C-alpha cells in the first residue's frame, strides 16, 4: 500500500514580505490554505502523515491552533533556515525525520508551498496519478503557461557589451509557433522516494513531469502579488473552487 508524506515548509524569516507565511490572507494566515488542503488529502488517503518544517515557534503555534492533523514536532536546524538553503535539502531532512519517527517507508513525498496556495484536492490527485502512471518519472511539479517565451520575446544581455540576444535560439516568427514553455508556479511538488534515494538536489531533472494547472495559480514573491491574491479571494474572482 502506498504511504504518503506531506511536508509544509515555513521558514520564519522573510525579507521580501515580513512574516509572509502567517500574514493574513482573506481572514486566514497564509499557511492555513496549505494546511487545509493537506488535511483534505489525508481524508481521501488516510495513510498519510503531515509534517511541518519550521524554525519559528510562532509559526508552529499558529499551525497547532488551526489543525490537530499536522505533526509540528520537527524543529528545523538553523543550518537549513538560511537564505541560501535549498528546498530539496529542507524536504529531505524532514523526510528522514518522519521515516525514523514513524518507522515507515513513504512511497511519495508531497511538498505544499505556502506561498502558492491556489490549488485544490483535484489538482493533487490528478498530478499524483500522472506521476504514478510513469514507471520512469521521479517527480512531478505544478506549472502554468508562461506569458513570455524565451524563443520569441525574451532576451538576455551578452557578456562584456550592451547588446542583447534571444534567450533561446530558433527561427520562430510567432509565439504560437515556438515550443511551449511554462512557469513553475511552486504550488506543489510530488516526489517518488527514489528521487531522494538518488540524492537529487534540484526538482527539475531529466525524469521530471509537469502538471499544467487548469486554473489561475501563482506564487507570492512581492507585496503586490499578495494584494492581488487577496482581491481574487475576497471578491470571489477565482476561476475554480479551493474546496476548503
Short mmCIF file of C-alpha atoms in Angstrom, two decimals:
data_model
loop_
_atom_site.label_atom_id
_atom_site.label_comp_id
_atom_site.label_asym_id
_atom_site.label_seq_id
_atom_site.Cartn_x
_atom_site.Cartn_y
_atom_site.Cartn_z
CA UNK A 1 0.00 0.00 0.00
CA UNK A 2 1.25 3.47 -0.88
CA UNK A 3 2.08 5.70 2.05
CA UNK A 4 2.31 9.46 1.68
CA UNK A 5 4.21 12.20 3.46
CA UNK A 6 3.09 15.81 3.08
CA UNK A 7 5.67 18.43 4.01
CA UNK A 8 4.79 22.04 4.76
CA UNK A 9 7.97 24.10 4.97
CA UNK A 10 7.74 27.50 6.64
CA UNK A 11 10.89 29.44 7.42
CA UNK A 12 10.43 32.19 9.97
CA UNK A 13 12.49 34.83 8.21
CA UNK A 14 11.17 36.59 5.10
CA UNK A 15 12.92 39.66 3.75
CA UNK A 16 10.59 40.41 0.86
CA UNK A 17 7.34 40.28 2.85
CA UNK A 18 7.99 40.17 6.62
CA UNK A 19 6.04 37.37 8.28
CA UNK A 20 4.80 36.22 4.87
CA UNK A 21 3.95 32.64 5.81
CA UNK A 22 1.49 33.74 8.50
CA UNK A 23 0.39 37.06 7.02
CA UNK A 24 -3.41 37.27 6.94
CA UNK A 25 -4.93 36.47 3.56
CA UNK A 26 -8.72 36.70 3.32
CA UNK A 27 -9.15 36.35 7.11
CA UNK A 28 -6.71 33.43 7.49
CA UNK A 29 -2.94 33.15 7.87
CA UNK A 30 -1.36 32.24 4.54
CA UNK A 31 -0.19 28.86 5.85
CA UNK A 32 -3.82 27.95 6.62
CA UNK A 33 -4.54 27.19 2.95
CA UNK A 34 -1.73 24.63 2.67
CA UNK A 35 -2.66 23.03 5.99
CA UNK A 36 -6.29 22.61 4.97
CA UNK A 37 -5.55 21.08 1.57
CA UNK A 38 -3.17 18.68 3.32
CA UNK A 39 -5.99 17.70 5.67
CA UNK A 40 -8.32 17.18 2.69
CA UNK A 41 -5.75 14.90 1.09
CA UNK A 42 -5.41 12.89 4.29
CA UNK A 43 -9.19 12.41 4.48
CA UNK A 44 -9.05 10.94 0.97
CA UNK A 45 -5.87 8.96 1.67
CA UNK A 46 -5.73 8.12 5.42
CA UNK A 47 -2.31 6.50 5.00
CA UNK A 48 -0.80 9.99 5.06
CA UNK A 49 1.37 11.87 7.54
CA UNK A 50 1.60 15.67 7.51
CA UNK A 51 4.73 17.31 8.93
CA UNK A 52 5.57 20.95 9.48
CA UNK A 53 9.15 22.10 8.97
CA UNK A 54 9.83 25.43 10.63
CA UNK A 55 12.41 27.23 12.72
CA UNK A 56 9.74 29.56 14.13
CA UNK A 57 7.87 28.94 17.37
CA UNK A 58 5.22 31.45 16.30
CA UNK A 59 4.52 29.57 13.07
CA UNK A 60 4.45 26.26 14.92
CA UNK A 61 1.94 27.59 17.46
CA UNK A 62 -0.31 29.00 14.74
CA UNK A 63 -0.35 25.67 12.89
CA UNK A 64 -1.19 23.86 16.14
CA UNK A 65 -4.08 26.27 16.68
CA UNK A 66 -5.64 25.58 13.28
CA UNK A 67 -5.00 21.84 12.95
CA UNK A 68 -4.56 18.72 15.02
CA UNK A 69 -3.60 16.72 11.92
CA UNK A 70 -0.21 18.35 11.39
CA UNK A 71 2.79 16.95 13.24
CA UNK A 72 4.73 20.01 14.43
CA UNK A 73 7.31 18.09 16.49
CA UNK A 74 10.13 18.52 13.98
CA UNK A 75 12.40 21.52 14.59
CA UNK A 76 14.25 22.69 11.51
CA UNK A 77 18.00 23.04 12.17
CA UNK A 78 19.37 26.57 11.88
CA UNK A 79 21.64 25.48 9.04
CA UNK A 80 18.51 24.66 7.00
CA UNK A 81 16.83 28.01 7.75
CA UNK A 82 19.24 30.28 5.93
CA UNK A 83 18.52 32.38 2.83
CA UNK A 84 20.80 30.15 0.76
CA UNK A 85 19.26 26.84 1.87
CA UNK A 86 17.76 24.81 -0.98
CA UNK A 87 14.23 23.44 -0.74
CA UNK A 88 15.33 19.87 -1.54
CA UNK A 89 17.70 19.88 1.46
CA UNK A 90 14.86 21.03 3.68
CA UNK A 91 12.40 18.41 2.45
CA UNK A 92 14.98 15.64 2.61
CA UNK A 93 15.74 16.34 6.26
CA UNK A 94 12.13 16.28 7.44
CA UNK A 95 11.54 13.20 5.25
CA UNK A 96 14.30 11.33 7.08
CA UNK A 97 12.92 12.52 10.41
CA UNK A 98 9.41 11.24 9.56
CA UNK A 99 10.69 7.84 8.44
CA UNK A 100 12.58 7.41 11.70
CA UNK A 101 9.77 8.69 13.90
CA UNK A 102 7.03 6.60 12.34
CA UNK A 103 9.30 3.68 11.39
CA UNK A 104 7.90 3.52 7.87
CA UNK A 105 8.81 3.94 4.25
CA UNK A 106 6.92 6.54 2.25
CA UNK A 107 6.17 5.86 -1.40
CA UNK A 108 5.59 9.54 -2.24
CA UNK A 109 6.54 12.85 -0.68
CA UNK A 110 4.26 15.80 -1.41
CA UNK A 111 5.54 19.29 -0.69
CA UNK A 112 2.98 22.09 -0.49
CA UNK A 113 4.50 25.51 -0.93
CA UNK A 114 2.83 28.01 1.40
CA UNK A 115 3.34 30.97 -0.92
CA UNK A 116 1.35 29.38 -3.76
CA UNK A 117 -1.98 28.29 -2.21
CA UNK A 118 -4.20 28.38 -5.31
CA UNK A 119 -4.71 24.62 -5.60
CA UNK A 120 -7.34 22.06 -4.66
CA UNK A 121 -7.57 18.35 -3.93
CA UNK A 122 -8.35 17.54 -7.55
CA UNK A 123 -5.04 19.08 -8.63
CA UNK A 124 -3.08 16.95 -6.17
CA UNK A 125 -4.85 13.72 -7.08
CA UNK A 126 -4.54 14.31 -10.83
CA UNK A 127 -0.84 15.09 -10.54
CA UNK A 128 -0.23 12.10 -8.28
CA UNK A 129 -1.97 9.76 -10.71
CA UNK A 130 0.03 11.19 -13.59
CA UNK A 131 3.26 10.53 -11.71
CA UNK A 132 2.18 7.00 -10.79
CA UNK A 133 1.35 6.25 -14.42
CA UNK A 134 5.01 6.69 -15.39
CA UNK A 135 7.44 3.99 -14.35
CA UNK A 136 10.43 6.20 -15.21
CA UNK A 137 9.44 9.59 -13.79
CA UNK A 138 10.93 10.59 -10.44
CA UNK A 139 8.75 13.58 -9.68
CA UNK A 140 6.11 16.00 -10.89
CA UNK A 141 5.53 19.68 -10.19
CA UNK A 142 2.87 22.26 -10.94
CA UNK A 143 3.26 24.74 -13.80
CA UNK A 144 1.24 27.38 -15.61
CA UNK A 145 1.51 28.51 -19.25
CA UNK A 146 4.15 31.24 -19.43
CA UNK A 147 3.25 34.74 -20.59
CA UNK A 148 6.67 35.14 -22.21
CA UNK A 149 8.58 32.73 -24.43
CA UNK A 150 12.41 32.66 -24.48
CA UNK A 151 12.32 31.51 -28.12
CA UNK A 152 10.32 34.56 -29.21
CA UNK A 153 10.04 37.55 -26.87
CA UNK A 154 12.65 37.18 -24.13
CA UNK A 155 16.22 38.45 -24.48
CA UNK A 156 19.35 38.25 -22.37
CA UNK A 157 22.35 40.51 -22.16
CA UNK A 158 25.55 39.47 -23.89
CA UNK A 159 28.73 39.32 -21.85
CA UNK A 160 31.06 42.31 -21.88
CA UNK A 161 28.83 44.53 -24.01
CA UNK A 162 25.48 46.31 -24.07
CA UNK A 163 23.88 44.19 -26.79
CA UNK A 164 21.28 41.51 -26.22
CA UNK A 165 20.19 38.28 -27.90
CA UNK A 166 17.19 35.97 -27.79
CA UNK A 167 17.39 33.81 -24.68
CA UNK A 168 16.92 30.63 -26.74
CA UNK A 169 17.78 30.40 -30.40
CA UNK A 170 15.25 29.32 -33.01
CA UNK A 171 13.66 30.53 -36.22
CA UNK A 172 10.15 31.27 -34.90
CA UNK A 173 8.17 34.20 -36.24
CA UNK A 174 5.30 33.96 -33.76
CA UNK A 175 4.92 32.82 -30.18
CA UNK A 176 2.34 30.27 -31.33
CA UNK A 177 4.93 28.52 -33.50
CA UNK A 178 7.59 28.45 -30.76
CA UNK A 179 7.92 25.49 -28.36
CA UNK A 180 5.53 25.66 -25.40
CA UNK A 181 7.12 26.90 -22.20
CA UNK A 182 5.76 27.08 -18.66
CA UNK A 183 6.25 28.94 -15.40
CA UNK A 184 6.90 26.89 -12.29
CA UNK A 185 4.15 28.25 -10.07
CA UNK A 186 5.58 26.47 -6.99
CA UNK A 187 2.19 25.27 -5.75
CA UNK A 188 3.22 21.67 -5.20
CA UNK A 189 5.95 19.15 -5.88
CA UNK A 190 5.41 15.39 -5.65
CA UNK A 191 8.38 13.04 -5.42
CA UNK A 192 8.75 9.28 -5.55
CA UNK A 193 11.02 8.04 -2.77
CA UNK A 194 13.54 7.07 -5.45
CA UNK A 195 14.16 10.79 -6.05
CA UNK A 196 15.72 11.12 -2.60
CA UNK A 197 17.40 7.73 -2.79
CA UNK A 198 19.30 9.05 -5.81
CA UNK A 199 20.28 12.20 -3.87
CA UNK A 200 18.89 14.64 -6.40
CA UNK A 201 19.50 18.28 -5.49
CA UNK A 202 17.11 20.08 -7.84
CA UNK A 203 13.42 19.43 -8.57
CA UNK A 204 13.92 19.70 -12.33
CA UNK A 205 15.64 16.53 -13.54
CA UNK A 206 15.78 14.57 -16.78
CA UNK A 207 12.94 12.44 -15.37
CA UNK A 208 10.54 15.14 -14.22
CA UNK A 209 6.92 15.60 -15.26
CA UNK A 210 4.95 18.85 -15.28
CA UNK A 211 1.32 19.14 -14.22
CA UNK A 212 -0.33 22.03 -16.05
CA UNK A 213 -2.68 23.62 -13.53
CA UNK A 214 -6.00 24.20 -15.34
CA UNK A 215 -6.86 27.40 -13.46
CA UNK A 216 -5.22 30.53 -12.11
CA UNK A 217 -2.21 29.70 -9.98
CA UNK A 218 0.77 31.81 -8.99
CA UNK A 219 3.15 32.26 -6.10
CA UNK A 220 3.63 35.29 -3.88
CA UNK A 221 7.02 36.90 -4.50
CA UNK A 222 6.18 40.55 -3.89
CA UNK A 223 3.70 42.57 -1.85
CA UNK A 224 1.62 43.31 -4.94
CA UNK A 225 1.19 39.55 -5.50
CA UNK A 226 -0.25 39.27 -2.01
CA UNK A 227 -2.66 42.13 -2.65
CA UNK A 228 -3.76 40.66 -5.97
CA UNK A 229 -4.41 37.23 -4.45
CA UNK A 230 -6.35 38.79 -1.57
CA UNK A 231 -8.53 40.65 -4.07
CA UNK A 232 -9.28 37.49 -6.07
CA UNK A 233 -10.34 35.65 -2.92
CA UNK A 234 -12.36 38.42 -1.29
CA UNK A 235 -14.19 39.34 -4.49
CA UNK A 236 -14.83 35.69 -5.46
CA UNK A 237 -12.85 36.13 -8.69
CA UNK A 238 -11.08 32.76 -8.67
CA UNK A 239 -11.92 30.57 -11.67
CA UNK A 240 -12.05 27.40 -9.54
CA UNK A 241 -13.12 26.19 -6.11
CA UNK A 242 -10.42 25.91 -3.44
CA UNK A 243 -12.59 23.29 -1.74
CA UNK A 244 -11.64 24.36 1.78
#
